[in-house]
Amino acid sequence: MKKSYRTLEFSFIQDYIKNYCFSEMAKKRIDQIQPFQDIDDLKLYQDDISSAMKIIYAYGRIPLAPYEDIKEILQKAQKGGVCYPQDLLKIVQILKNVQEVQAYLDQEIEQSHLLEILSLLYLPKDLYNEILKCVDPSGNIYDHASHELYRLRRQISAIEANMRKKIEALRAQNKDYLSHDVISTRNDHFVLPVNVSYKNQIKGIHHGHSSSGRTTYVEPEEIVSYNNQLSQIKQDEQLEIHRILLELTKKVRSYDRVLNEDLEIMIEMDAVFAISEYGKKLDMVMPIVDENCQEIELLKARHPLIDQKEVVANDIVLKKPQDILLISGSNTGGKTVALKTAGLLSLMAICGLPIPVTQAKLPLFDAVFVDVGDEQSIEQSLSTFSSHMKRLVFITQHATKNSLVIIDEICSGTDPKEGESLAEAILTYLHKKGAYILASTHYSALKEFAKESDYIKIASVEFDQEKMQPTYRLLDGSVGNSYAIEISKHLGLNQDIIQHAFIIKDESMTTSQKLLEKLQSELSAVLQEKEALEKLQKETADKEKHYQQLIDNYQSKKEKMIEEAQSDANEILEEAQNKADAILKELQGQIKPHQVIQAKKQL
């Protein structure tokens, strides 16, 4: 299976997923991904990833920040060691993640097994708050970590302030003896930079010379007592810090089980959400994997390692009693891409991962065997055919009815007649074993054998003869041509050779083969026209939708404008009526009642 992993480039999928992990431990979990043997375990894992994908779509990525392994720290605490500030900060990061996840889970998230696991995260608030109170983000102990530490540090500050004043005064008094005007420190002691010529003019302790030898650093004797006092208090400070760390270590030890469980859950969730994030990025879905499934159904399957803007999606479908899919077609890579896509997606599916399809259904394969590409061994002096056959020997010996077998260019690299015979015999043998087989070939006789066998489904990769390149589309029910002569012509082979090759080919082909090739070319042309028509229909539908939106927007704006105009008119009318009433009220008593009524009517 490990060779299959390498051939199908499964490690690249793991590397992409690891980009979404927040810790090295989660990355190791991704490296350990392998096929499930138990269907219940697989489905539970699938459920967790599906739930994570739903949560990501609804609420965004779970709020984890980078964190480190704390198992060795916890073991040290259990054995009586001391947790240093940097150790405690690693624990804080774990607990901060727990706090963030718990806040995230306060949203109305649908119940699931994943949610049950996440709800097991526990935040020991007393430990969390105590570490935050004592240790700053840089790993220093806060002054207020204890009353005693605060008292000691105030003493240290006071002594250092007195020392600065004293040293400044001494610097001013002895400025004529100094080589420069800057106070220095040596071995955590304040010193004066004395010109070596005057080193005996200032009494004190000498702390070495400058690199030039012109300056000697002297700790004045007036400062020595301060330094001795400061040194003692700093020792007391370190003892108090050690005591604080011992207390914090004791608390860490009391939560050993909780912290180990939190770490384990976090690593698992980190890995699950990394897989889900990758699945979301490539618009993947979770395949249905079932022990009793009798088909391979990969609809609109895309190879995840090809640029998703360029990749061609194909339906890869194989249903019992057909258990062999034989793909033929040109020599330009389309067949290999189709086989690798089916193999890689099948491997991802039985590992519990989402895959880039619109819908998928697969058996729980016990193994995926792959023989793709030329992997001849120079060390073993094996030819291409021998290397190929060695892998086929292994496959025929180990494949079971629950296996998936991928074979590219089956039995190629030898005499065509013998190669065709071997290929037919191997496919028949694997069919009798009950394995699912996806294979490709150029052999005409094998294509004829496939058309006559009810357990073999045929397909071909489409080739664009105008552009002389594969379209990478898989065509069910058709037999593909190799287009070797056409491709050689496109690559610049001599025209006389090309013409001669066409004549030889034409003379060697039977009437039915010529008719089949003609039908194949016509089918390809029809499919290309169909694709162009579908593209045109989509563009027309998109334009129709766009214009309908414009009409709807116009209608909405029109109705809004009429409504606003009506509202404005009503306001103007109401304002006029109010003014008229006010004027007539003022005139009452000055004119007769019937004149007021008449004037109001006119207004």
Coordinates of C-alpha atoms in Angstrom, one line a residue:
M1 CA 0.0 0.0 0.0
K2 CA 2.9 2.4 0.7
K3 CA 4.0 2.1 -2.9
S4 CA 0.5 3.0 -4.0
Y5 CA 0.6 6.0 -1.7
R6 CA 3.7 7.2 -3.4
T7 CA 2.5 6.5 -7.0
L8 CA -0.8 8.2 -6.4
E9 CA 1.0 11.1 -4.6
F10 CA -1.1 10.8 -1.5
S11 CA 1.7 12.5 0.5
F12 CA 1.0 15.7 -1.5
I13 CA -2.6 15.6 -0.2
Q14 CA -1.2 15.3 3.3
D15 CA 1.2 18.2 2.8
Y16 CA -1.7 20.4 1.6
I17 CA -3.8 19.5 4.7
K18 CA -0.9 20.1 7.0
N19 CA -0.8 23.8 5.8
Y20 CA -4.1 24.2 7.8
C21 CA -2.7 22.7 11.1
F22 CA -1.8 24.9 14.1
S23 CA 0.6 22.5 15.7
E24 CA 3.4 20.0 14.8
M25 CA 1.4 17.3 16.7
A26 CA -1.6 17.7 14.4
K27 CA 0.7 17.6 11.4
K28 CA 2.0 14.2 12.7
R29 CA -1.6 13.0 12.9
I30 CA -2.1 13.9 9.3
D31 CA 1.1 12.0 8.4
Q32 CA -0.4 8.9 10.1
I33 CA -3.6 8.9 8.0
Q34 CA -4.2 5.5 6.6
P35 CA -7.1 3.4 5.2
F36 CA -9.7 2.2 7.7
Q37 CA -10.3 -1.5 8.2
D38 CA -13.5 -1.1 10.2
I39 CA -16.5 0.5 8.6
D40 CA -17.9 1.8 11.9
D41 CA -14.6 3.6 12.7
L42 CA -14.6 5.0 9.2
K43 CA -18.1 6.4 9.3
L44 CA -17.5 7.9 12.8
Y45 CA -14.4 9.7 11.4
Q46 CA -16.4 10.8 8.3
D47 CA -19.1 12.2 10.6
D48 CA -16.6 14.3 12.5
I49 CA -15.1 15.7 9.3
S50 CA -18.6 16.4 7.8
S51 CA -19.7 18.2 11.0
A52 CA -16.5 20.2 11.0
M53 CA -17.2 21.2 7.3
K54 CA -20.7 22.3 8.2
I55 CA -19.4 24.3 11.2
I56 CA -16.8 26.0 9.0
Y57 CA -19.4 26.9 6.3
A58 CA -21.8 28.3 9.0
Y59 CA -19.5 29.9 11.5
G60 CA -16.0 30.0 10.1
R61 CA -12.8 28.1 11.2
I62 CA -12.6 27.1 14.9
P63 CA -10.6 29.7 16.7
L64 CA -7.3 27.9 17.5
A65 CA -4.0 29.6 17.8
P66 CA -0.6 27.9 17.4
Y67 CA 0.3 25.8 20.4
E68 CA 3.0 23.4 21.5
D69 CA 3.3 19.9 23.1
I70 CA 3.1 20.1 26.9
K71 CA 3.4 16.4 27.7
E72 CA 7.1 16.6 28.8
I73 CA 6.2 19.7 30.9
L74 CA 3.4 17.7 32.6
Q75 CA 5.7 14.7 33.1
K76 CA 8.4 17.0 34.7
A77 CA 5.8 18.4 37.1
Q78 CA 4.6 14.9 38.0
K79 CA 8.2 13.9 38.8
G80 CA 8.7 16.9 41.2
G81 CA 10.5 19.3 38.7
V82 CA 9.7 23.0 38.4
C83 CA 7.7 24.5 35.6
Y84 CA 9.6 27.5 34.3
P85 CA 7.9 30.6 32.9
Q86 CA 8.2 29.5 29.3
D87 CA 6.7 26.1 30.3
L88 CA 3.8 27.9 31.9
L89 CA 3.2 30.1 28.8
K90 CA 2.9 26.9 26.7
I91 CA 0.2 25.7 29.1
V92 CA -1.5 29.1 28.9
Q93 CA -1.7 28.8 25.2
I94 CA -3.5 25.5 25.5
L95 CA -5.9 26.9 28.0
K96 CA -6.5 30.1 26.0
N97 CA -7.4 27.9 23.0
V98 CA -9.8 26.0 25.3
Q99 CA -11.4 29.3 26.3
E100 CA -11.8 30.4 22.7
V101 CA -13.3 27.1 21.6
Q102 CA -15.8 27.2 24.5
A103 CA -16.9 30.7 23.5
Y104 CA -17.2 29.5 19.9
L105 CA -19.4 26.6 21.0
D106 CA -21.8 29.0 22.7
Q107 CA -23.4 29.4 19.2
E108 CA -26.3 27.3 18.2
I109 CA -24.3 24.5 16.6
E110 CA -26.1 21.3 15.6
Q111 CA -25.5 18.4 17.9
S112 CA -22.9 15.8 16.7
H113 CA -20.2 13.4 17.8
L114 CA -17.7 16.1 17.1
L115 CA -19.6 18.6 19.3
E116 CA -19.6 16.0 22.1
I117 CA -15.8 15.7 21.9
L118 CA -15.3 19.5 21.8
S119 CA -17.6 19.9 24.8
L120 CA -15.2 17.7 26.8
L121 CA -12.6 20.5 26.8
Y122 CA -12.3 21.8 30.3
L123 CA -10.8 25.2 31.4
P124 CA -9.3 25.1 34.9
K125 CA -9.9 28.9 35.5
D126 CA -8.0 29.1 38.7
L127 CA -4.8 27.7 37.1
Y128 CA -5.3 29.8 33.9
N129 CA -5.9 33.1 35.9
E130 CA -3.0 32.4 38.3
I131 CA -0.5 31.9 35.5
L132 CA -1.8 35.1 33.7
K133 CA -1.5 37.0 37.0
C134 CA 2.1 35.8 37.6
V135 CA 3.7 35.5 34.1
D136 CA 3.8 38.1 31.5
P137 CA 3.8 37.3 27.7
S138 CA 7.6 37.5 27.6
G139 CA 8.1 35.0 30.3
N140 CA 8.9 37.4 33.1
I141 CA 7.3 37.3 36.6
Y142 CA 5.0 40.2 37.3
D143 CA 5.8 42.4 40.3
H144 CA 2.4 41.7 41.8
A145 CA 2.8 37.9 41.5
S146 CA 3.1 38.1 45.3
H147 CA 3.2 40.8 48.0
E148 CA 6.8 39.7 49.0
L149 CA 8.0 40.0 45.4
Y150 CA 6.5 43.4 45.1
R151 CA 8.2 44.5 48.3
L152 CA 11.6 43.1 47.2
R153 CA 11.4 44.8 43.8
R154 CA 10.5 48.1 45.3
Q155 CA 13.6 47.8 47.5
I156 CA 15.7 46.9 44.5
S157 CA 14.3 50.0 42.6
A158 CA 15.1 52.2 45.6
I159 CA 18.6 51.0 46.0
E160 CA 19.3 51.2 42.3
A161 CA 18.0 54.8 42.3
N162 CA 20.3 55.7 45.2
M163 CA 23.2 54.1 43.4
R164 CA 22.6 56.1 40.3
K165 CA 22.5 59.3 42.2
K166 CA 25.7 58.4 44.0
I167 CA 27.5 57.2 40.9
E168 CA 26.4 60.4 39.1
A169 CA 27.9 62.5 41.9
L170 CA 31.1 60.5 41.8
R171 CA 31.3 60.9 38.1
A172 CA 31.0 64.7 38.4
Q173 CA 33.6 64.8 41.2
N174 CA 36.2 62.7 39.3
K175 CA 35.4 63.8 35.7
D176 CA 39.1 64.8 35.1
Y177 CA 40.2 61.1 35.7
L178 CA 37.6 59.5 33.4
S179 CA 38.3 58.5 29.8
H180 CA 34.7 59.3 28.8
D181 CA 31.6 60.7 30.3
V182 CA 29.4 57.6 30.3
I183 CA 28.6 55.4 33.3
S184 CA 29.0 51.7 32.6
T185 CA 28.1 48.4 34.2
R186 CA 30.4 45.4 34.5
N187 CA 29.2 42.1 36.1
D188 CA 25.9 43.9 37.0
H189 CA 27.9 46.5 39.0
F190 CA 28.0 50.2 38.3
V191 CA 31.6 51.3 37.4
L192 CA 33.4 54.4 36.3
P193 CA 35.5 54.4 33.1
V194 CA 38.8 55.6 34.6
N195 CA 41.7 56.6 32.4
V196 CA 44.4 54.0 33.1
S197 CA 46.9 56.7 34.0
Y198 CA 44.6 57.7 37.0
K199 CA 43.5 54.3 38.1
N200 CA 44.9 54.8 41.6
Q201 CA 43.1 58.1 42.0
I202 CA 39.7 56.4 42.6
K203 CA 39.5 53.8 45.3
G204 CA 37.4 50.8 44.6
I205 CA 37.2 47.4 43.0
H206 CA 38.6 47.0 39.5
H207 CA 36.4 45.1 36.9
G208 CA 38.8 44.8 34.0
H209 CA 40.0 47.0 31.1
S210 CA 38.7 48.1 27.8
S211 CA 39.9 46.3 24.6
S212 CA 42.4 49.2 23.9
G213 CA 43.8 49.0 27.4
R214 CA 43.4 52.7 27.9
T215 CA 40.4 52.4 30.3
T216 CA 40.0 50.5 33.5
Y217 CA 36.6 50.0 35.0
V218 CA 36.4 50.9 38.7
E219 CA 33.5 50.3 41.1
P220 CA 34.0 53.1 43.7
E221 CA 34.2 51.9 47.2
E222 CA 31.2 54.1 48.1
I223 CA 29.1 52.0 45.7
V224 CA 30.3 48.6 46.9
S225 CA 28.1 48.5 50.0
Y226 CA 25.1 49.4 47.8
N227 CA 26.0 46.6 45.4
N228 CA 26.4 44.0 48.2
Q229 CA 23.0 45.0 49.6
L230 CA 21.5 44.8 46.1
S231 CA 23.0 41.4 45.5
Q232 CA 21.4 40.0 48.7
I233 CA 18.0 41.4 47.9
K234 CA 18.2 40.0 44.3
Q235 CA 19.0 36.6 45.8
D236 CA 15.9 37.0 47.9
E237 CA 14.0 38.0 44.8
Q238 CA 15.1 34.8 42.9
L239 CA 14.1 32.7 45.9
E240 CA 10.6 34.3 45.9
I241 CA 10.3 33.7 42.2
H242 CA 11.3 30.1 42.7
R243 CA 8.6 29.8 45.4
I244 CA 6.0 31.3 43.1
L245 CA 7.0 28.8 40.3
L246 CA 6.8 25.9 42.8
E247 CA 3.2 27.0 43.7
L248 CA 2.2 27.2 40.1
T249 CA 3.8 23.8 39.3
K250 CA 1.8 22.3 42.2
K251 CA -1.4 23.6 40.6
V252 CA -0.3 22.3 37.2
R253 CA 0.3 18.9 38.8
S254 CA -3.2 18.9 40.2
Y255 CA -4.7 19.3 36.7
D256 CA -2.4 16.8 35.0
R257 CA -5.2 14.6 33.7
V258 CA -7.3 17.6 32.6
L259 CA -4.4 19.2 30.7
N260 CA -3.5 15.9 29.0
E261 CA -7.1 15.3 27.9
D262 CA -7.4 19.0 26.7
L263 CA -4.2 18.6 24.6
E264 CA -5.3 15.3 23.1
I265 CA -8.7 16.7 22.1
M266 CA -7.1 19.8 20.7
I267 CA -4.6 17.8 18.5
E268 CA -7.4 15.6 17.2
M269 CA -9.7 18.6 16.5
D270 CA -6.8 20.5 14.9
A271 CA -6.3 17.6 12.4
V272 CA -10.0 17.2 11.7
F273 CA -10.6 20.9 11.1
A274 CA -7.5 21.0 8.9
I275 CA -8.9 18.2 6.7
S276 CA -12.3 20.0 6.6
E277 CA -10.7 23.4 5.7
Y278 CA -8.9 21.7 2.8
G279 CA -12.1 20.0 1.8
K280 CA -13.9 23.3 1.8
K281 CA -11.2 25.0 -0.3
L282 CA -11.6 22.4 -3.0
D283 CA -15.4 22.1 -2.7
M284 CA -15.2 18.5 -1.7
V285 CA -17.9 16.2 -0.5
M286 CA -17.9 13.2 1.8
P287 CA -18.2 9.9 -0.2
I288 CA -20.5 7.1 0.8
V289 CA -18.3 4.1 1.7
D290 CA -20.0 0.8 2.3
E291 CA -18.9 -2.8 2.7
N292 CA -21.8 -4.0 0.7
C293 CA -21.5 -1.5 -2.1
Q294 CA -21.3 -3.1 -5.5
E295 CA -20.2 -0.1 -7.5
I296 CA -17.6 2.6 -8.0
E297 CA -19.4 5.9 -8.6
L298 CA -17.3 9.1 -8.8
L299 CA -19.4 11.8 -10.4
K300 CA -17.6 15.0 -11.7
A301 CA -14.4 13.7 -10.2
R302 CA -11.5 16.1 -10.2
H303 CA -7.9 15.4 -9.5
P304 CA -7.1 17.4 -6.4
L305 CA -3.5 18.1 -7.3
I306 CA -4.3 19.8 -10.6
D307 CA -5.2 23.5 -10.8
Q308 CA -8.9 23.4 -10.0
K309 CA -9.5 26.2 -12.6
E310 CA -8.0 24.0 -15.3
V311 CA -8.9 20.5 -14.2
V312 CA -11.5 18.5 -16.3
A313 CA -14.1 16.7 -14.2
N314 CA -15.2 13.2 -15.3
D315 CA -17.7 10.6 -14.3
I316 CA -15.9 7.4 -13.4
V317 CA -18.6 4.8 -12.9
L318 CA -18.3 1.0 -12.7
K319 CA -21.2 -1.2 -11.5
K320 CA -21.4 -5.0 -11.0
P321 CA -21.6 -7.3 -12.8
Q322 CA -19.0 -5.1 -14.7
D323 CA -15.9 -5.0 -12.5
I324 CA -13.3 -3.9 -15.1
L325 CA -13.1 -0.5 -16.7
L326 CA -10.8 -0.6 -19.8
I327 CA -9.7 2.9 -21.0
S328 CA -8.1 3.4 -24.4
G329 CA -7.1 6.5 -26.4
S330 CA -4.2 8.7 -27.3
N331 CA -0.6 8.6 -26.0
T332 CA -0.7 12.0 -24.4
G333 CA -1.5 11.4 -20.7
G334 CA -5.3 11.5 -20.6
K335 CA -5.6 7.8 -19.6
T336 CA -3.1 8.1 -16.8
V337 CA -4.8 11.2 -15.4
A338 CA -8.1 9.3 -15.3
L339 CA -6.6 6.3 -13.6
K340 CA -4.7 8.3 -11.1
T341 CA -7.8 10.4 -10.3
A342 CA -9.8 7.2 -9.6
G343 CA -7.0 5.7 -7.6
L344 CA -6.2 8.7 -5.5
L345 CA -9.9 9.6 -4.8
S346 CA -10.6 5.9 -3.8
L347 CA -7.6 6.0 -1.5
M348 CA -8.7 9.3 0.1
A349 CA -12.2 7.9 0.5
I350 CA -11.2 4.8 2.5
C351 CA -8.9 7.0 4.6
G352 CA -12.1 8.9 5.7
L353 CA -11.3 12.1 3.7
P354 CA -13.7 14.2 1.6
I355 CA -13.0 14.1 -2.1
P356 CA -13.5 16.5 -5.0
V357 CA -16.7 15.1 -6.6
T358 CA -20.3 16.1 -6.7
Q359 CA -21.3 12.6 -5.5
A360 CA -19.5 9.4 -4.7
K361 CA -20.2 5.8 -3.7
L362 CA -17.5 3.2 -3.1
P363 CA -16.9 -0.2 -1.4
L364 CA -14.6 -0.3 1.6
F365 CA -11.5 -1.5 -0.3
D366 CA -9.0 -3.5 1.7
A367 CA -6.2 -2.3 -0.5
V368 CA -5.6 -0.1 -3.6
F369 CA -2.9 -1.7 -5.8
V370 CA -1.3 0.6 -8.4
D371 CA 0.9 -0.1 -11.4
V372 CA 1.2 3.3 -13.1
G373 CA 4.3 4.8 -14.8
D374 CA 7.8 3.4 -15.5
E375 CA 9.4 2.6 -12.2
Q376 CA 12.2 0.3 -13.5
S377 CA 14.9 -0.5 -11.0
I378 CA 18.4 0.2 -12.2
E379 CA 19.8 -1.4 -9.1
Q380 CA 18.0 -4.7 -9.9
S381 CA 18.8 -4.3 -13.7
L382 CA 15.1 -4.7 -14.5
S383 CA 13.8 -3.6 -17.9
T384 CA 10.6 -1.5 -18.2
F385 CA 8.6 -4.7 -18.9
S386 CA 10.2 -6.7 -16.1
S387 CA 9.6 -3.9 -13.6
H388 CA 6.0 -3.7 -14.8
M389 CA 5.5 -7.4 -14.7
K390 CA 7.0 -7.7 -11.2
R391 CA 4.3 -5.3 -9.9
L392 CA 1.6 -7.3 -11.7
V393 CA 2.9 -10.5 -10.1
F394 CA 2.6 -8.9 -6.7
I395 CA -0.9 -7.6 -7.5
T396 CA -2.2 -11.0 -8.8
Q397 CA -0.8 -12.6 -5.6
H398 CA -2.3 -10.2 -3.1
A399 CA -5.5 -8.7 -4.7
T400 CA -8.8 -9.9 -3.2
K401 CA -12.5 -9.4 -4.1
N402 CA -12.4 -6.3 -1.9
S403 CA -9.4 -4.7 -3.7
L404 CA -9.1 -1.9 -6.2
V405 CA -6.5 -2.5 -8.9
I406 CA -5.2 0.3 -11.1
I407 CA -3.0 -0.7 -14.1
D408 CA -1.7 1.8 -16.7
E409 CA -0.8 0.4 -20.1
I410 CA -1.3 -3.2 -19.1
C411 CA 1.5 -5.6 -20.3
S412 CA 3.1 -2.9 -22.5
G413 CA 6.8 -2.9 -23.4
T414 CA 6.9 -6.3 -25.1
D415 CA 5.8 -8.1 -28.3
P416 CA 2.2 -6.9 -29.0
K417 CA 0.8 -10.4 -29.5
E418 CA 2.3 -11.8 -26.3
G419 CA 1.4 -8.5 -24.4
E420 CA -2.2 -8.8 -25.5
S421 CA -2.4 -12.4 -24.5
L422 CA -0.9 -11.7 -21.1
A423 CA -3.1 -8.7 -20.5
E424 CA -6.3 -10.7 -21.3
A425 CA -5.2 -13.5 -19.0
I426 CA -4.4 -11.2 -16.1
L427 CA -7.7 -9.3 -16.4
T428 CA -9.6 -12.6 -16.6
Y429 CA -7.8 -13.8 -13.5
L430 CA -8.4 -10.7 -11.5
H431 CA -12.1 -10.7 -12.6
K432 CA -12.4 -14.3 -11.2
K433 CA -11.0 -13.1 -8.0
G434 CA -13.7 -10.4 -7.8
A435 CA -11.5 -7.4 -7.7
Y436 CA -12.4 -4.0 -9.2
I437 CA -10.0 -3.2 -12.0
L438 CA -9.3 0.1 -13.8
A439 CA -6.8 -0.4 -16.6
S440 CA -5.7 1.3 -19.8
T441 CA -4.4 -0.1 -23.1
H442 CA -3.4 0.5 -26.7
Y443 CA -3.8 -3.1 -27.7
S444 CA -6.4 -3.6 -30.5
A445 CA -7.0 -7.2 -29.6
L446 CA -7.6 -6.3 -26.0
K447 CA -10.2 -3.7 -27.0
E448 CA -12.0 -6.3 -29.1
F449 CA -11.9 -8.7 -26.2
A450 CA -13.4 -6.0 -23.9
K451 CA -16.2 -5.3 -26.4
E452 CA -17.2 -9.0 -26.3
S453 CA -17.0 -9.4 -22.5
D454 CA -20.1 -8.4 -20.5
Y455 CA -18.0 -7.8 -17.3
I456 CA -15.7 -5.2 -19.0
K457 CA -16.9 -1.6 -19.5
I458 CA -15.0 0.3 -22.2
A459 CA -14.2 4.0 -22.2
S460 CA -11.8 6.3 -24.0
V461 CA -10.1 9.6 -23.5
E462 CA -11.1 12.2 -26.0
F463 CA -8.5 13.7 -28.3
D464 CA -8.8 17.1 -30.1
Q465 CA -7.3 16.4 -33.5
E466 CA -7.3 20.1 -34.4
K467 CA -5.2 21.1 -31.4
M468 CA -3.4 17.7 -31.3
Q469 CA -3.9 17.4 -27.6
P470 CA -6.1 15.5 -25.2
T471 CA -9.2 17.1 -23.8
Y472 CA -8.9 14.8 -20.7
R473 CA -12.6 14.0 -21.0
L474 CA -13.6 10.4 -20.4
L475 CA -16.1 9.0 -22.9
D476 CA -18.1 6.0 -21.7
G477 CA -18.8 3.2 -24.1
S478 CA -16.3 4.2 -26.8
V479 CA -13.0 2.8 -27.9
G480 CA -10.2 5.4 -28.5
N481 CA -7.5 5.6 -31.1
S482 CA -3.9 6.0 -30.2
Y483 CA -3.3 8.8 -32.7
A484 CA 0.4 7.9 -32.8
I485 CA 0.9 8.9 -36.4
E486 CA -1.0 12.2 -36.0
I487 CA 0.9 13.1 -32.9
S488 CA 4.2 12.2 -34.6
K489 CA 3.3 14.5 -37.5
H490 CA 2.5 17.3 -35.1
L491 CA 5.9 16.8 -33.4
G492 CA 7.6 17.3 -36.8
L493 CA 8.3 13.8 -38.1
N494 CA 9.2 13.7 -41.9
Q495 CA 6.1 14.0 -44.1
D496 CA 7.2 11.0 -46.3
I497 CA 7.4 8.8 -43.2
I498 CA 4.0 10.0 -42.1
Q499 CA 2.4 9.3 -45.5
H500 CA 4.0 5.8 -45.6
A501 CA 2.7 5.1 -42.1
F502 CA -0.9 6.0 -43.0
I503 CA -0.7 3.7 -46.0
I504 CA 0.7 0.7 -43.9
K505 CA -2.0 1.4 -41.3
D506 CA -4.8 1.5 -43.8
E507 CA -3.7 -1.7 -45.5
S508 CA -3.5 -3.6 -42.2
M509 CA -6.9 -2.5 -40.9
T510 CA -10.0 -4.6 -41.4
T511 CA -13.2 -3.0 -42.7
S512 CA -14.8 -3.0 -39.2
Q513 CA -11.7 -1.3 -37.7
K514 CA -11.8 1.4 -40.3
L515 CA -15.6 1.9 -39.7
L516 CA -15.0 2.0 -35.9
E517 CA -12.2 4.6 -36.3
K518 CA -14.5 6.7 -38.6
L519 CA -17.4 6.5 -36.1
Q520 CA -15.0 7.4 -33.3
S521 CA -13.9 10.6 -35.1
E522 CA -17.5 11.5 -35.8
L523 CA -18.5 10.8 -32.2
S524 CA -15.6 13.1 -31.0
A525 CA -16.8 15.9 -33.4
V526 CA -20.4 15.5 -32.2
L527 CA -19.4 15.6 -28.5
Q528 CA -17.3 18.8 -29.1
E529 CA -20.3 20.4 -30.9
K530 CA -22.5 19.3 -27.9
E531 CA -20.0 20.8 -25.5
A532 CA -20.0 24.1 -27.5
L533 CA -23.8 24.1 -27.6
E534 CA -24.0 23.5 -23.8
K535 CA -21.6 26.3 -23.2
L536 CA -23.7 28.6 -25.4
Q537 CA -26.8 27.6 -23.6
K538 CA -25.2 28.3 -20.3
E539 CA -24.0 31.8 -21.5
T540 CA -27.6 32.5 -22.8
A541 CA -29.1 31.4 -19.4
D542 CA -26.6 33.6 -17.6
K543 CA -27.4 36.6 -19.8
E544 CA -31.1 36.0 -19.4
K545 CA -30.7 35.8 -15.6
H546 CA -28.6 39.0 -15.7
Y547 CA -31.2 40.9 -17.8
Q548 CA -34.1 39.7 -15.6
Q549 CA -32.2 41.1 -12.6
L550 CA -31.8 44.4 -14.4
I551 CA -35.6 44.5 -15.1
D552 CA -36.4 43.5 -11.5
N553 CA -34.1 46.2 -10.2
Y554 CA -35.6 48.8 -12.6
Q555 CA -39.1 47.8 -11.5
S556 CA -38.1 48.0 -7.9
K557 CA -36.6 51.5 -8.3
K558 CA -39.6 52.7 -10.3
E559 CA -42.0 51.6 -7.6
K560 CA -39.8 53.2 -5.0
M561 CA -39.7 56.5 -6.9
I562 CA -43.5 56.6 -7.3
E563 CA -43.9 55.8 -3.6
E564 CA -41.4 58.6 -2.7
A565 CA -43.1 61.1 -5.0
Q566 CA -46.6 60.2 -3.6
S567 CA -45.2 60.7 -0.1
D568 CA -43.7 64.1 -1.0
A569 CA -46.9 65.2 -2.6
N570 CA -48.9 64.2 0.5
E571 CA -46.5 66.2 2.7
I572 CA -46.8 69.3 0.5
L573 CA -50.6 69.1 0.5
E574 CA -50.7 68.6 4.3
E575 CA -48.3 71.5 4.8
A576 CA -50.6 73.7 2.5
Q577 CA -53.7 72.7 4.4
N578 CA -52.0 73.5 7.8
K579 CA -51.0 77.0 6.5
A580 CA -54.5 77.7 5.2
D581 CA -56.0 76.7 8.5
A582 CA -53.5 79.0 10.3
I583 CA -54.3 82.0 8.1
L584 CA -58.1 81.5 8.3
K585 CA -57.8 81.2 12.0
E586 CA -56.1 84.6 12.2
L587 CA -58.9 86.2 10.0
Q588 CA -61.7 84.9 12.1
G589 CA -63.6 87.8 13.6
Q590 CA -62.4 90.1 10.9
I591 CA -64.6 88.7 8.1
K592 CA -68.0 87.0 8.0
P593 CA -68.3 83.2 8.5
H594 CA -69.7 82.6 5.1
Q595 CA -66.7 84.4 3.6
V596 CA -64.3 82.2 5.7
I597 CA -66.0 79.0 4.4
Q598 CA -65.8 80.4 0.8
A599 CA -62.0 81.3 1.2
K600 CA -61.2 77.9 2.7
K601 CA -63.0 76.2 -0.2
Q602 CA -61.0 78.2 -2.7
L603 CA -57.7 77.4 -1.0

